[in-house]
C-alpha positions as a printed Julia matrix, in Angstrom:
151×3 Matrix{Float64}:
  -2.13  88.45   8.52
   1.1   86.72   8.55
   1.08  86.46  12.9
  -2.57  84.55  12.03
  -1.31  82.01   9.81
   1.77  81.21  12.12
  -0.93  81.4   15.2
  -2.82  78.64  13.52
   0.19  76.56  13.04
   1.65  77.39  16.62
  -1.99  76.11  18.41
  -1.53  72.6   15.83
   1.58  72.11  17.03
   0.76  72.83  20.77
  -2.04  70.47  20.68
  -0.41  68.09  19.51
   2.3   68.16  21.78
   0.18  68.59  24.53
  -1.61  64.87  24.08
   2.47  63.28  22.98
   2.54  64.64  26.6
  -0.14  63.14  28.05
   0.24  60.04  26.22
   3.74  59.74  27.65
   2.83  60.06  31.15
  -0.31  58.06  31.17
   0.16  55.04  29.42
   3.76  52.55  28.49
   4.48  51.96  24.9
   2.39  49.5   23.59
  -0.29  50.22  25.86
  -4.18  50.06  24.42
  -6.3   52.49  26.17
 -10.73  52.45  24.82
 -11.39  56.29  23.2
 -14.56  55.09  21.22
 -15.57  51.7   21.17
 -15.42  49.98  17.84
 -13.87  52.58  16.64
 -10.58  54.54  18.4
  -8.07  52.97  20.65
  -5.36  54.77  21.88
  -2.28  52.75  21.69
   1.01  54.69  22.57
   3.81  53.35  19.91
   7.41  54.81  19.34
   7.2   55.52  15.13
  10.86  55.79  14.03
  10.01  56.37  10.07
   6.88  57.2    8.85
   3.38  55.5    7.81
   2.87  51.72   7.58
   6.65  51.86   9.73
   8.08  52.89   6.32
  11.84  54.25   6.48
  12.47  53.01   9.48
  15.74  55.15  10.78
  15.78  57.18   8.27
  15.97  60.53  10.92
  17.86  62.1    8.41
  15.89  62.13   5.37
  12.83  63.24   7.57
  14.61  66.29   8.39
  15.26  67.28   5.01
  11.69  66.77   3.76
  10.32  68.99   6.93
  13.23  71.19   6.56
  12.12  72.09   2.76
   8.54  71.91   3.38
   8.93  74.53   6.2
  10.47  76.71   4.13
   8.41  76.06   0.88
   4.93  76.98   3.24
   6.71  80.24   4.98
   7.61  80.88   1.31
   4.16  80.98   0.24
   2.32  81.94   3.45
   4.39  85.38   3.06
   4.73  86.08  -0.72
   1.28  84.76  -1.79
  -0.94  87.61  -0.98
  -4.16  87.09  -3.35
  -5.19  84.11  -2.3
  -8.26  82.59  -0.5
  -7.89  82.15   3.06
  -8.47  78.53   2.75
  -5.16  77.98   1.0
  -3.34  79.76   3.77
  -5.27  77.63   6.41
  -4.39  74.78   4.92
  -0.86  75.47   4.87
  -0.75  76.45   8.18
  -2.22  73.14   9.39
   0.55  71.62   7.06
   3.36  73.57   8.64
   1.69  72.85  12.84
   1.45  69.56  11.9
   5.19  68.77   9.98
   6.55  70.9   13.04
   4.62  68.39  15.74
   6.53  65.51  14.61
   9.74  67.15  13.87
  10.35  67.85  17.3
   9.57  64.47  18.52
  12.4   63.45  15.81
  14.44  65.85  17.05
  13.39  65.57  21.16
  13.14  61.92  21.34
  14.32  60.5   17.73
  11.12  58.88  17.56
   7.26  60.59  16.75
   4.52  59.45  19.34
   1.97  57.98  17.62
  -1.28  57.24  19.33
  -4.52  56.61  17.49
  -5.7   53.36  16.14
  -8.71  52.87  14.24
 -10.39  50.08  14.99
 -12.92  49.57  11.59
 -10.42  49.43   9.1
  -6.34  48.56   8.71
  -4.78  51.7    9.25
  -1.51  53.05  10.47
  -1.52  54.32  14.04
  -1.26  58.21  13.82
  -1.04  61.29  15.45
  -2.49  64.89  16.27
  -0.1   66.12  14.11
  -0.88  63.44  11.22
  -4.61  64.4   11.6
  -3.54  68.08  11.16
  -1.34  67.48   7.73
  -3.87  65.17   6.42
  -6.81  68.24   7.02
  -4.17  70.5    5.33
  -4.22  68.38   2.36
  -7.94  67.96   2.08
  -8.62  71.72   2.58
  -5.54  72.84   0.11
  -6.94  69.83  -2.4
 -10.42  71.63  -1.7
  -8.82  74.94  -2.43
  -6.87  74.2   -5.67
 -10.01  72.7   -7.45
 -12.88  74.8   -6.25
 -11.49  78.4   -5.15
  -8.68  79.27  -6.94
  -6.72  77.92  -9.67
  -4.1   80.56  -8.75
  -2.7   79.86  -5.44
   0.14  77.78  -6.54
């Protein structure tokens, strides 16, 4: 089941990658582009820390935390074998979706960020973001309702 749980991850991060990619080529940085009206704009900016532009430079110190959390979730996708699926989705999504940005830090020093919300002050994001955040509801989900055990 392991090969599912790193297919998961390997499809988030291709995604995600995939519209970085198209979001490169199609629009210039700082470039607003209408998704939904009132509510999405894409908006191509160059993130060099992390939400609300917080650690800004800090490459580093982003490589540690995605360094440990890769190894953490391959730690527990392989050795936790009782568990509901759920929690292994979830982790998966985690993993695709710390691996999307990484390589952007490590590609371009930078993570392509590309979604603005439009109803409510919120920090331009990513595929990748959208990915860890659904992680983190579904292992949240998990861990209260399934099973008290997967940690």
């Amino acid at each position: 089941m392991l090969v599912l749980w790193l297919a998961i991850a390997g499809v988030a991060v291709l995604l995600d990658q995939l519209v970085k990619h198209w979001i490169v080529a199609n629009l210039v940085v700082g470039q607003t582009q209408a998704l939904m009206p009132k509510l999405m704009d894409l908006l191509y900016v160059r993130n060099y820390g992390a939400a609300w532009s917080i650690l800004q430079g800090k490459t580093w110190f982003f490589y540690i935390v995605t360094t440990i959390a890769t190894i953490v979730i391959l730690y527990l996708l392989i050795r936790k074998k009782e568990v509901h699926p759920l929690f292994k989705i979830s982790l998966s999504l985690l993993l695709g979706g710390a691996l999307g940005n990484l390589i952007d830090r490590i590609h371009l020093g930078y993570v392509v960020d590309m979604f603005q919300l439009k109803f409510i002050n919120f920090p331009i994001f990513n595929v990748a973001d959208t990915f860890v955040t659904i992680g983190v509801i579904l292992l949240f989900i998990d861990l209260i309702f399934l099973d008290k055990e997967s940690i």
